[in-house]
Each structure stands twice: as C-alpha cells, then as structure tokens.
Coordinates of C-alpha atoms in Angstrom, one line a residue:
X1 CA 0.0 0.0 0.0
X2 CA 2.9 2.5 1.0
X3 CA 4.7 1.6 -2.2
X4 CA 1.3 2.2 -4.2
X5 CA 1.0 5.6 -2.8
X6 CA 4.6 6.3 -2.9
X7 CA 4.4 5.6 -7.3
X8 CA 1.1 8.5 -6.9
X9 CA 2.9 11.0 -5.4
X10 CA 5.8 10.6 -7.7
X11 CA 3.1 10.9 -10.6
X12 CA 1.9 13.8 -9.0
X13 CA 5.2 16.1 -9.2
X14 CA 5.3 15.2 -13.2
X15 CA 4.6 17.4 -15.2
X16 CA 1.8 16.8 -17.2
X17 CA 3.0 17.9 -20.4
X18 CA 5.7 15.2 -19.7
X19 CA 3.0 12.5 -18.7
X20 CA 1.1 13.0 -21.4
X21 CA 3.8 12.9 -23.4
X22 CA 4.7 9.2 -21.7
X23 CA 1.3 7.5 -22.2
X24 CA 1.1 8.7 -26.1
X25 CA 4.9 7.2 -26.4
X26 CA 3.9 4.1 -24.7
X27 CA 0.6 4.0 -26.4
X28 CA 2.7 4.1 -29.8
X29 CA 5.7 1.4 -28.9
X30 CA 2.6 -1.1 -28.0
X31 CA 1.1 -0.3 -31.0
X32 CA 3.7 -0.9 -33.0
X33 CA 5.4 -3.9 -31.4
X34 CA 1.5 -5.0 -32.0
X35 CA 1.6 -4.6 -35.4
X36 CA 5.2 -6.3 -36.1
X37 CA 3.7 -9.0 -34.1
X38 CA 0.7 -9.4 -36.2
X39 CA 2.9 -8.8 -39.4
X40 CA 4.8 -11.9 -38.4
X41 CA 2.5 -13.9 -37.2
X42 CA -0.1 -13.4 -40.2
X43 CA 0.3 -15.9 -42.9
X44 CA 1.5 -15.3 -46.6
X45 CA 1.2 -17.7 -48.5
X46 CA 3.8 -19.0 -50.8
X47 CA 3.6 -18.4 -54.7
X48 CA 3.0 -21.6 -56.7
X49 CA 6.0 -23.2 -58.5
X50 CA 5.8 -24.2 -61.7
X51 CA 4.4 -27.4 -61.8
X52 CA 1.8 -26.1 -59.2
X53 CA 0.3 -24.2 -62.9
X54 CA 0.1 -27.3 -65.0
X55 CA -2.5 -30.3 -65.2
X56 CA -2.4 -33.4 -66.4
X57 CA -6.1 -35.7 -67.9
X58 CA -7.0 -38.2 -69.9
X59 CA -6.5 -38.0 -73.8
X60 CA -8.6 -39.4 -76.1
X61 CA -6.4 -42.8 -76.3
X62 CA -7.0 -43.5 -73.0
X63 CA -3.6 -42.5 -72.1
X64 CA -2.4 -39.7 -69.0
X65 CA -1.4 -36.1 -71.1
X66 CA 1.9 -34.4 -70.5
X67 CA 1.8 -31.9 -68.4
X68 CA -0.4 -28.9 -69.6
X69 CA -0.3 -25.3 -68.6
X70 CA -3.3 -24.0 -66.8
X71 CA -5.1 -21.1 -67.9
X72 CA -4.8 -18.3 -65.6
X73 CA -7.5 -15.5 -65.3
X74 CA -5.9 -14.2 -62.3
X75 CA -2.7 -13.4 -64.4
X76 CA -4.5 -11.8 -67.0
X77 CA -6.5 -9.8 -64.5
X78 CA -3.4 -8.6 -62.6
X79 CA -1.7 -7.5 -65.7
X80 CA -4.4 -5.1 -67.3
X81 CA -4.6 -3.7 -63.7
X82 CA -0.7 -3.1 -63.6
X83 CA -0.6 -1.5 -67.5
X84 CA -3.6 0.8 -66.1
X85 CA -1.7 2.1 -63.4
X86 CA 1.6 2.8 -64.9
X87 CA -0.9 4.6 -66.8
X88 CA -1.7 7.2 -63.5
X89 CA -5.3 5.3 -63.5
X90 CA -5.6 3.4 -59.9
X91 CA -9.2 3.2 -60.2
X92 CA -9.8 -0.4 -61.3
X93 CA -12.6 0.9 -63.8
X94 CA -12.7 -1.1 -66.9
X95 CA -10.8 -4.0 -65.9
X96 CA -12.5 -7.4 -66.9
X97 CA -12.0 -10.7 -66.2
X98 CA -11.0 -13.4 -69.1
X99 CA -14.6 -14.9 -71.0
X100 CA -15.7 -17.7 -69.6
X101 CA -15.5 -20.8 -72.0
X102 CA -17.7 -23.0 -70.1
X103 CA -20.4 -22.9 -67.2
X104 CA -19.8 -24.6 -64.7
X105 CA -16.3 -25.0 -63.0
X106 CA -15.7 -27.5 -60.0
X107 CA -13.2 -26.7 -57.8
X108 CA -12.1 -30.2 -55.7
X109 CA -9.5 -29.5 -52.8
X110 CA -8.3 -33.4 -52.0
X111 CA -5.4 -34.4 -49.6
X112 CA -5.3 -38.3 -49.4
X113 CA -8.4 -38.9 -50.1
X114 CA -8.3 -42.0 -52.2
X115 CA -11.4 -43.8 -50.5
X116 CA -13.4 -41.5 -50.9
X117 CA -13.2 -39.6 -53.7
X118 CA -14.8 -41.7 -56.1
X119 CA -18.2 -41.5 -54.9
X120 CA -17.8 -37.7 -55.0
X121 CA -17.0 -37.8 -58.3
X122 CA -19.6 -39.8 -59.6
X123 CA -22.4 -37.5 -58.0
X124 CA -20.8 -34.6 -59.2
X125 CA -20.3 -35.8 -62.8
X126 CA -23.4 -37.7 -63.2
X127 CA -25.3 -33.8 -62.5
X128 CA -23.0 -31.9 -64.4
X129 CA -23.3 -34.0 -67.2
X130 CA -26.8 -33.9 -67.2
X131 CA -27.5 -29.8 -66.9
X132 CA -24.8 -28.6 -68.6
X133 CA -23.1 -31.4 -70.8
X134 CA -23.1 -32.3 -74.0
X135 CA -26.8 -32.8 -74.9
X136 CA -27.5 -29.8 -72.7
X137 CA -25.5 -28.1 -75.4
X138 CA -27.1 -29.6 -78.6
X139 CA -30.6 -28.7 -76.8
X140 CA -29.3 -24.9 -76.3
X141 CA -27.8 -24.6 -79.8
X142 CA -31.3 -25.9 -81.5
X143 CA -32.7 -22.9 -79.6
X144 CA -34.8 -25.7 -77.4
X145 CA -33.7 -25.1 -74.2
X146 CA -34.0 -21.4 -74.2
X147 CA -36.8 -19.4 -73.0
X148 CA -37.5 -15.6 -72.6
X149 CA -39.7 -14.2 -69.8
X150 CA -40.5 -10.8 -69.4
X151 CA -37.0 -9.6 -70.9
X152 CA -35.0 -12.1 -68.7
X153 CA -33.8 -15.8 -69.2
X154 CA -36.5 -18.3 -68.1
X155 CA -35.1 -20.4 -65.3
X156 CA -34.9 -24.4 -66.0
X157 CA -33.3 -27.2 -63.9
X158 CA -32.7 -25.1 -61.1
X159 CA -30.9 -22.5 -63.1
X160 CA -31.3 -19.8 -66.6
X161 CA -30.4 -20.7 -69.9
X162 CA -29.2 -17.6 -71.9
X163 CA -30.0 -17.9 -74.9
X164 CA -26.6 -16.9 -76.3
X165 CA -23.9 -17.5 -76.9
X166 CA -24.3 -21.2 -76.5
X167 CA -21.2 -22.2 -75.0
X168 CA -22.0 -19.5 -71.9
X169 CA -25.0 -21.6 -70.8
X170 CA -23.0 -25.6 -71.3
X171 CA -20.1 -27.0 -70.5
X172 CA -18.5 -28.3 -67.5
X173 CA -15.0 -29.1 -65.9
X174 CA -13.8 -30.3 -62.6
X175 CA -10.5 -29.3 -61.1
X176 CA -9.3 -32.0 -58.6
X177 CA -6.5 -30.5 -56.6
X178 CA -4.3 -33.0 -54.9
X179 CA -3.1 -31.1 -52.0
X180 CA 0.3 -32.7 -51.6
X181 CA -1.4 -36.4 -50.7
X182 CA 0.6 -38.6 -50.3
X183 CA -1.8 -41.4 -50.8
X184 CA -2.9 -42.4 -54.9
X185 CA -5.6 -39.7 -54.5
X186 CA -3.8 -38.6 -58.1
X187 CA -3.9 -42.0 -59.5
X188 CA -7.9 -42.5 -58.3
X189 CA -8.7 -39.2 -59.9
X190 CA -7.1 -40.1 -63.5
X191 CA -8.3 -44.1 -63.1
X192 CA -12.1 -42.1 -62.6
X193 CA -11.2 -39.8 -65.3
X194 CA -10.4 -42.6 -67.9
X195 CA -13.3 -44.8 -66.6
X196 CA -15.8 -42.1 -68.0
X197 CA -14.7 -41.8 -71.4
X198 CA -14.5 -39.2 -74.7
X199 CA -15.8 -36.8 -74.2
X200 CA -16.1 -36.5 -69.9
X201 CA -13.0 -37.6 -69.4
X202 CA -11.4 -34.9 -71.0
X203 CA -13.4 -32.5 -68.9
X204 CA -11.2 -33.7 -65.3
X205 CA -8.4 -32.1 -64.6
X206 CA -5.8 -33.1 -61.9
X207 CA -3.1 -30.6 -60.3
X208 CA -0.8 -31.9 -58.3
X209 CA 0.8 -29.3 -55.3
X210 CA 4.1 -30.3 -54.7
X211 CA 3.7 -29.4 -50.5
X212 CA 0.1 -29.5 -48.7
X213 CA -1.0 -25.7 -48.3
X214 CA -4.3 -26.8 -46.8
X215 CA -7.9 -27.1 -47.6
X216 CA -8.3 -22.7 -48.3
X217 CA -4.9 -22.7 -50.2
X218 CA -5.8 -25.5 -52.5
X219 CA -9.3 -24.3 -53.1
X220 CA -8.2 -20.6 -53.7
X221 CA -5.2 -22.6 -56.4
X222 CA -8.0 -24.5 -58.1
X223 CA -10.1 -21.2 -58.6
X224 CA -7.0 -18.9 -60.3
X225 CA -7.5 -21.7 -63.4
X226 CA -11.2 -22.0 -63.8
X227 CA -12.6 -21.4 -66.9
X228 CA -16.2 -21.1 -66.2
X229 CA -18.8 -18.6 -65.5
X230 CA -20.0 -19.9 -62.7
X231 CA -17.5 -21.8 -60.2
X232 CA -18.3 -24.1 -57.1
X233 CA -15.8 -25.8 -54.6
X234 CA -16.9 -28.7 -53.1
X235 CA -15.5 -31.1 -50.5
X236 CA -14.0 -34.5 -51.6
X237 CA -15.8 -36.8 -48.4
X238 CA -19.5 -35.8 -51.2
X239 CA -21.2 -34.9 -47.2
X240 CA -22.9 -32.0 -49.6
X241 CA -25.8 -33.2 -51.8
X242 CA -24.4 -32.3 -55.3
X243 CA -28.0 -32.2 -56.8
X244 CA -28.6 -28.8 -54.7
X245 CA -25.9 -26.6 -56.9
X246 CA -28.5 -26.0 -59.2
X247 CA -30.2 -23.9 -55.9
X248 CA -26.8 -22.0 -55.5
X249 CA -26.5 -21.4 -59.2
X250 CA -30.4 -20.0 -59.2
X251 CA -29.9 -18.0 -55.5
X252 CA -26.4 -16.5 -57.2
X253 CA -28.4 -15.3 -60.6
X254 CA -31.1 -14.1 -58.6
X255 CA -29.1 -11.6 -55.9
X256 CA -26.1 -10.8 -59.4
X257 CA -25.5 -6.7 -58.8
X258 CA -25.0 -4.9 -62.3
X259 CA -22.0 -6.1 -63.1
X260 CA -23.3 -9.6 -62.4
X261 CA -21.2 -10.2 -58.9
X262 CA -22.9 -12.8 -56.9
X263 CA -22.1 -15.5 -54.2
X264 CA -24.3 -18.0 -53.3
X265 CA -23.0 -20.6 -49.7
X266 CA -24.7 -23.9 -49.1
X267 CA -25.8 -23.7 -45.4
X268 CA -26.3 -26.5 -42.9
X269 CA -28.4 -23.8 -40.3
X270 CA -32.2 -26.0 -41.1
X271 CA -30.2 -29.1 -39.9
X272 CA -28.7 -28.1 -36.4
X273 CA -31.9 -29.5 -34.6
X274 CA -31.4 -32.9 -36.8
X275 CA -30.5 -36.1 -35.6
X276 CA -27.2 -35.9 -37.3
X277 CA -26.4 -32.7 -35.5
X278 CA -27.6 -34.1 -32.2
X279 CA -25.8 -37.5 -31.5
X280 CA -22.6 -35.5 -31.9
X281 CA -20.7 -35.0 -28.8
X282 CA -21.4 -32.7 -26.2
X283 CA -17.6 -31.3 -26.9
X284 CA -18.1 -31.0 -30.7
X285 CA -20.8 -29.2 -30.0
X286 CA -19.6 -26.8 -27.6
X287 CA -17.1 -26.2 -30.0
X288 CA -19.8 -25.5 -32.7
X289 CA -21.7 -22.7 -30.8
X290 CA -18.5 -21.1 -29.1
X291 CA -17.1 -21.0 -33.0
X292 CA -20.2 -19.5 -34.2
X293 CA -20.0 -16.9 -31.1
X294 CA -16.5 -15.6 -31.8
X295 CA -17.6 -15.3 -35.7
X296 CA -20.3 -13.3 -34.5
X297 CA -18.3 -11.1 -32.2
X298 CA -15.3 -10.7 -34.4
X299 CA -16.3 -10.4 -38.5
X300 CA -17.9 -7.9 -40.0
X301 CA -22.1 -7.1 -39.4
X302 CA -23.3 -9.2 -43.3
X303 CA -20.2 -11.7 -42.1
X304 CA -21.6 -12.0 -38.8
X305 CA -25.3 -12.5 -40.1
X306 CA -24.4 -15.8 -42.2
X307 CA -26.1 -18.7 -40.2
X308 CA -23.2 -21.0 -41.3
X309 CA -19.7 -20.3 -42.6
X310 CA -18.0 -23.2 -43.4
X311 CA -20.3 -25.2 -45.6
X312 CA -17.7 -26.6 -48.2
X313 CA -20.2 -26.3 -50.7
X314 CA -20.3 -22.5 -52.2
X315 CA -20.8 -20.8 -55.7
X316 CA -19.2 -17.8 -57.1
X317 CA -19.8 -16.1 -60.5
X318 CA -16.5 -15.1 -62.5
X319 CA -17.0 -11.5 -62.1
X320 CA -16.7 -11.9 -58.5
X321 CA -13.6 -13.5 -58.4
X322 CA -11.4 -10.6 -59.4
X323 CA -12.6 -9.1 -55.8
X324 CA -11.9 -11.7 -53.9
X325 CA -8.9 -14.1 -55.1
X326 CA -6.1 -12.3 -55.8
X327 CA -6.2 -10.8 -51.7
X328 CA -6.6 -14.7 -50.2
X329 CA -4.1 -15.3 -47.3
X330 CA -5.7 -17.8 -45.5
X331 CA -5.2 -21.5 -46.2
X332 CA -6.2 -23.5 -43.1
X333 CA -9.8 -24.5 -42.2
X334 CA -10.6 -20.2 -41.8
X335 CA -10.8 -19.5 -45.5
X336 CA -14.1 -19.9 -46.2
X337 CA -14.7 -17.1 -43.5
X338 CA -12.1 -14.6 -45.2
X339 CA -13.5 -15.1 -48.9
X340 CA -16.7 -14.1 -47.1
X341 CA -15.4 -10.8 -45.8
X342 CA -13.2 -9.7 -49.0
X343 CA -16.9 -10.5 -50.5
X344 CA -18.7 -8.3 -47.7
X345 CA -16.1 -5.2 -48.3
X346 CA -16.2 -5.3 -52.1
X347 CA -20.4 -5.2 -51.7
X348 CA -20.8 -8.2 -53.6
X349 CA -24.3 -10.0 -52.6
X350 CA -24.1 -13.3 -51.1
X351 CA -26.9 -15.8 -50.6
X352 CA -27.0 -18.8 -48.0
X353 CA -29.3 -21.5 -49.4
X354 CA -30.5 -24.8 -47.5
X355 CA -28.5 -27.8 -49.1
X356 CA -28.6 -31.4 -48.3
X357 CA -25.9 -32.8 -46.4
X358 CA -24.8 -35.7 -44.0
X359 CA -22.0 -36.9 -41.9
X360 CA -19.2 -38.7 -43.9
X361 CA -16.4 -41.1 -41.6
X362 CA -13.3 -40.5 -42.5
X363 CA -12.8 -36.8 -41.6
X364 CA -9.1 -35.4 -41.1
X365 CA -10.1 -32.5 -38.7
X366 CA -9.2 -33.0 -35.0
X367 CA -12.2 -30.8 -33.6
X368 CA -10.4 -30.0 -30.4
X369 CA -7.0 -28.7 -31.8
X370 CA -8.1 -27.4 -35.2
X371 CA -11.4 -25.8 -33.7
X372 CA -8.4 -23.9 -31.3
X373 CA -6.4 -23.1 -34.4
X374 CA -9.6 -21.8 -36.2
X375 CA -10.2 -19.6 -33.6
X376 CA -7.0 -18.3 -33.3
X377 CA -6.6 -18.3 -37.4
X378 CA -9.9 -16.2 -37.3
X379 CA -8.3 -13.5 -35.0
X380 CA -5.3 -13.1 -36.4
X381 CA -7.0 -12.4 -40.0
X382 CA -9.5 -10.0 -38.3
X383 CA -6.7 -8.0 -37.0
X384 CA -4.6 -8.3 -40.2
X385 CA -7.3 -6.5 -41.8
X386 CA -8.1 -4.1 -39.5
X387 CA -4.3 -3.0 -38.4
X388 CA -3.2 -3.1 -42.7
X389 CA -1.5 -5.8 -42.7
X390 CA -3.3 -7.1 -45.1
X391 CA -4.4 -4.7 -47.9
X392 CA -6.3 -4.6 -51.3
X393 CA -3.7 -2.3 -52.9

C-alpha cells in the first residue's frame, strides 16, 4: 500500500505535459510492437512453383497427357490492372475478367483422399453431365432449351439458360487439386477420369501441389485456373448433396449486382436441430456454438449475419472473383470465412441457401485442436485487416 502511494505521489510532481507525453509514447511502442507481431505472425502464403500451374487428364487414347499449362485468369487480370496504373489510373474501372469458356467450374480441394473420392466424383459428374453437358449443349444450340420471360432468361433445372452465346450456358469441368497427398488420391482421380470416357473424361483435370498448403490454399489454387462462369468448390468426403448446386446457381443469378457479382454458400443452419447434429458429442458441440460466437463477435455485421460459414459447398460467379482471389491469405480451415469478408467489403451480394448434407467417416479434422487453431486463425485475420496488414492495394 505504501509503495502504491509512494508511485502516486511521484506521478503527481510530473509534469503533465511530460506524462502525457509518456502515455502517447507508450501508447505508440505497444502499438507498434502489436503490429510487427501481427505482421509476423499473419500468414502469406507461398507463390505456386511451376508445376503447381500445369494439369495433367485423360486424352482421347485413353492414355495420361503431359503436363499442360493451366489457364490463368488471375494473371490476365493482374496485368491489365498493372498497365492501367503505370498509366496514372488506380481506379480499377474497366478492368475485366477473361470470357468464360464453359459454365460450370468444380473446384475439388483433395489431400489423401483416395477412399473417398470416387463416390464424389460420380455424384458430381453424373449432375454436371446432365444440366450442362453435351446434350445440354445440342438442346441450347437448337434454340430448345432457351426461354425468354418478361425480358430475362427463363429459369430451367434449377438454373437460366441464356439464350446466347451457346457455349455460356453448357459445359463443365472439374479441377481435382491434390493437396500434396501422399496417398494415390492422383492415380484415383485419373483411373475415374479414364473410366468415364471421350468426351467426360477430358473434362477432369488433376493438379498436383508439390507441399500440402491446406484445404483454403488448395481451393483458392484450383479457382485462379477456372474457366467457367460460374465456379463451385466442393469437399472431396460428397457430405454436400451435389444435386442442390443447381439452388446455388439460381440464389447467385437471382441476388447478381450490375456487373453480375454474386455469391451464393450452401448452409447447414435448417439441420442443427437434426438427428445428425444431435448425437454429436457434447464437446463438438460446444465447440460449434462457441465457434459461431467468436464469428459473431469478431467479423464484419453481413459476415456476422451468415447462419453457417463453413459449408464446403459454395458458388461464385467469375465477375466476382477478381474481388476476392487475388487478396486470399488464409489456407487452413478459416478460409471460407475470409473469402466471405473480402466478399462483404467489395459489396458483392451473397446468398446462403438450405442444401442437403450428411455426416461422412473418414474426416481429417481433429475438432479440439483445429477448432483452437480456427479460432486463433480467425483472429489473427480479423486484426490483419483491421491494423493493414493485409491490404487490397
């Protein structure tokens, strides 16, 4: 007690220019030891090497292809922005992303996933095949499949068929990215891939990272090389019901702003009183709401409102991606939540739709330690953002 009076009277006898000027000088060498703490600690993620950018699939001999280089929107993108603004124009105005060639792109992140990947795969291709593949095409290109309502495209199948061009309602691809398995998760996806036949087969494409980045880094790989107009990542375990994209593709053409940005996010929210949901632990659980709680407290308010964030089942349209690509940083478990804000602060409309879903065995997340790592994953990128570490420019 003596002591603690003893420390007042000294602070009396300061001056108080001179204290003030000692909290503002502390409050500054916190602040900045904060912020080289942050800047360490917050994750960059390492630039792809060159066999990252190429694919391999099946030609029509049945036989694996060389590898191919991958198309790269993101590349494209990058440079017009760069030649604008050694032009003096920083604006961003005017920039476009690639055509798409196709409709659908299917983004698959996979790290050893050789059991189960199969099943996936069949689901996914079976529904592809069927709304957008090659009959889908003939149908458009006879002028069948097209209707016009009212000025707008007349939705069919759970999604709108413009009636031109052709190729921008039809077509499909999957990108399987083996996150550095170490399993035959490559050799299952090319044996699948051969096992279809001309023409599907062609239509899989396998990437092979050379070092696991993690689920976020492999999805946000797969999505630099899509071709498509719309794009969709999907988990490899198949726990979402494929048949519901055709909701996300019709919730994402429904909410497109004017320069036809649009995300649409399966959500699991209708199922939390299911039985599923239920005979889970008591800890997973826990886990569950407190993770929910911290997203609540810590993202931003349209972030905050999303009844389920980490769905692995979500849509974006290619204008979008410009927005929210190029700035990814996170690659663990956390990503989905990131994509979700760089959509939020670019005012890109996002819509969480009901999907099907149940609980696949075989899971690699450890729900004590990674539900620890998301949370501290989650902070660190909210405070990235907010402090500059991480910037759009």
């Amino acid at each position: 007690m003596d002591c603690l009076r003893q420390t007042v009277n000294v602070v009396q006898t300061v001056p108080v220019p001179l204290l003030l000027l000692f909290i503002a000088s502390t409050a500054v060498g916190v602040a900045v030891l904060f912020y080289l703490a942050l800047f360490i600690a917050a994750p960059t993620p390492r630039s792809p090497t060159r066999t990252e950018r190429t694919f391999r699939h099946i030609e029509k001999d049945g036989k694996i292809s060389t590898a191919k280089q991958l198309p790269c929107w993101q590349d494209t993108y990058i440079a017009q922005r760069q030649a604008a603004q050694r032009k003096g124009d920083f604006s961003n105005k005017g920039l476009e992303v690639e055509n798409a060639e196709i409709f659908m792109s299917l983004v698959v992140p996979a790290y050893n996933e050789e059991d189960r990947l199969g099943l996936m795969l069949t689901e996914a291709v079976e529904y592809l095949e069927k709304e957008y593949g090659s009959t889908k095409a003939s149908n458009t290109q006879n002028g069948s499949a097209s209707k016009v309502m009212n000025g707008k495209a007349g939705a069919a199948n759970g999604y709108i068929l413009h009636p031109s061009p052709p190729q921008s309602s039809t077509g499909w691809e999957i990108l399987i990215i083996s996150d550095g398995s170490t399993d035959k998760t490559l050799e299952t996806a090319l044996k699948f891939a051969r096992n279809l036949g001309d023409p599907a087969s062609g239509s899989i494409r396998v990437v092979a990272l050379t070092a696991n980045r993690g689920k976020g880094g492999a999805v946000t790989h797969g999505m630099r090389h899509v071709r498509g107009k719309y794009t969709v990542f999907a988990d490899a375990d198949g726990a979402s019901k494929f048949a519901d994209l055709g909701k996300l593709v019709q919730a994402c053409q429904e909410i497109e702003d004017a320069e036809k940005r649009g995300v649409a996010i399966g959500s699991r929210a209708h199922l939390v009183g299911s039985e599923a949901v239920v005979k889970r632990s008591f800890l997973r659980n826990l886990l569950m709401h407190s993770f929910h709680l911290l997203l609540r407290i810590l993202t931003p308010p349209a972030t905050a409102s999303i009844r389920d964030t980490q769905c692995g089942f979500k849509l974006f349209s290619r204008a979008s991606l410009p927005y929210i690509i190029p700035y990814m940083h996170s690659e663990g478990w956390i990503f989905d939540v990131e994509m979700l804000m760089l959509a939020e602060s670019a005012h890109i409309p996002v819509a969480e739709v009901p999907v099907g879903w149940k609980e696949v065995k075989g899971s690699k997340l450890n729900v004590v330690w990674d539900s620890l790592g998301m949370a501290w994953g989650l902070a660190v990128l909210r405070a990235a953002w907010g402090v500059g570490v991480y910037r759009r420019n």
